Short mmCIF file of C-alpha atoms in Angstrom, two decimals:
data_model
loop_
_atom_site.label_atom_id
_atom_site.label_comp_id
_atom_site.label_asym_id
_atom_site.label_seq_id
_atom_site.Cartn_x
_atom_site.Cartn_y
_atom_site.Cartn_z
CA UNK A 1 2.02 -0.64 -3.66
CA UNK A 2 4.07 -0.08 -0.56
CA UNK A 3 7.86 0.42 -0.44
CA UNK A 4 8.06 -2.92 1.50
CA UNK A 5 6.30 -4.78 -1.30
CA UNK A 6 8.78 -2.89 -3.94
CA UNK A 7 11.47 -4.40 -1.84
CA UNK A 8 9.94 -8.04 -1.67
CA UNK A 9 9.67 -7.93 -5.67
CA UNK A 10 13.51 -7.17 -6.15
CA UNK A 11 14.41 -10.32 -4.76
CA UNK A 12 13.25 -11.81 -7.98
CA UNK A 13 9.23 -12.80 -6.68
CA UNK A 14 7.36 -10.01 -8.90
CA UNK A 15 9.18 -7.01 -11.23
CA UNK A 16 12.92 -6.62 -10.16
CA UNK A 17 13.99 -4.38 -12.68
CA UNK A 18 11.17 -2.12 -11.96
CA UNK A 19 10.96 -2.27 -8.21
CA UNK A 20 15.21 -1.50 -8.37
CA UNK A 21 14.56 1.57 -10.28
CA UNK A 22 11.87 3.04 -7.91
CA UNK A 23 13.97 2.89 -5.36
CA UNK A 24 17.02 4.10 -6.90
CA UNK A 25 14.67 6.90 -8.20
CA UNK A 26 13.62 7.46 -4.45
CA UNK A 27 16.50 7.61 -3.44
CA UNK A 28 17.85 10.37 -5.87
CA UNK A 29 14.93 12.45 -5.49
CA UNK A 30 15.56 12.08 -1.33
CA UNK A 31 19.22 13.16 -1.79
CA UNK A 32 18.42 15.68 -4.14
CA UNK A 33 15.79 17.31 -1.70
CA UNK A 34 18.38 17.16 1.03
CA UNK A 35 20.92 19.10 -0.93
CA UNK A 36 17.87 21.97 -1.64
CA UNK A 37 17.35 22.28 1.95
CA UNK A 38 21.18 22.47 2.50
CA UNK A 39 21.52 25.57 -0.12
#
């Protein structure tokens, strides 16, 4: 599954709770990298 069909199922067509969480869990990870790199 690609990011743009994770997006397409949070509007409420497929598995919003799990598509929100994916992303929010991308996200974390992302910012979490970036503040590695900082250090």
């Amino acid at each position: 599954m690609s990011l743009g069909t994770l997006i397409s199922n949070a509007d409420g067509t497929g598995l919003p709770a799990n598509g929100l969480v994916f992303i929010y869990a991308s996200i974390a990870l992302f910012i979490r990298y970036r503040q590695k790199q900082e250090i």
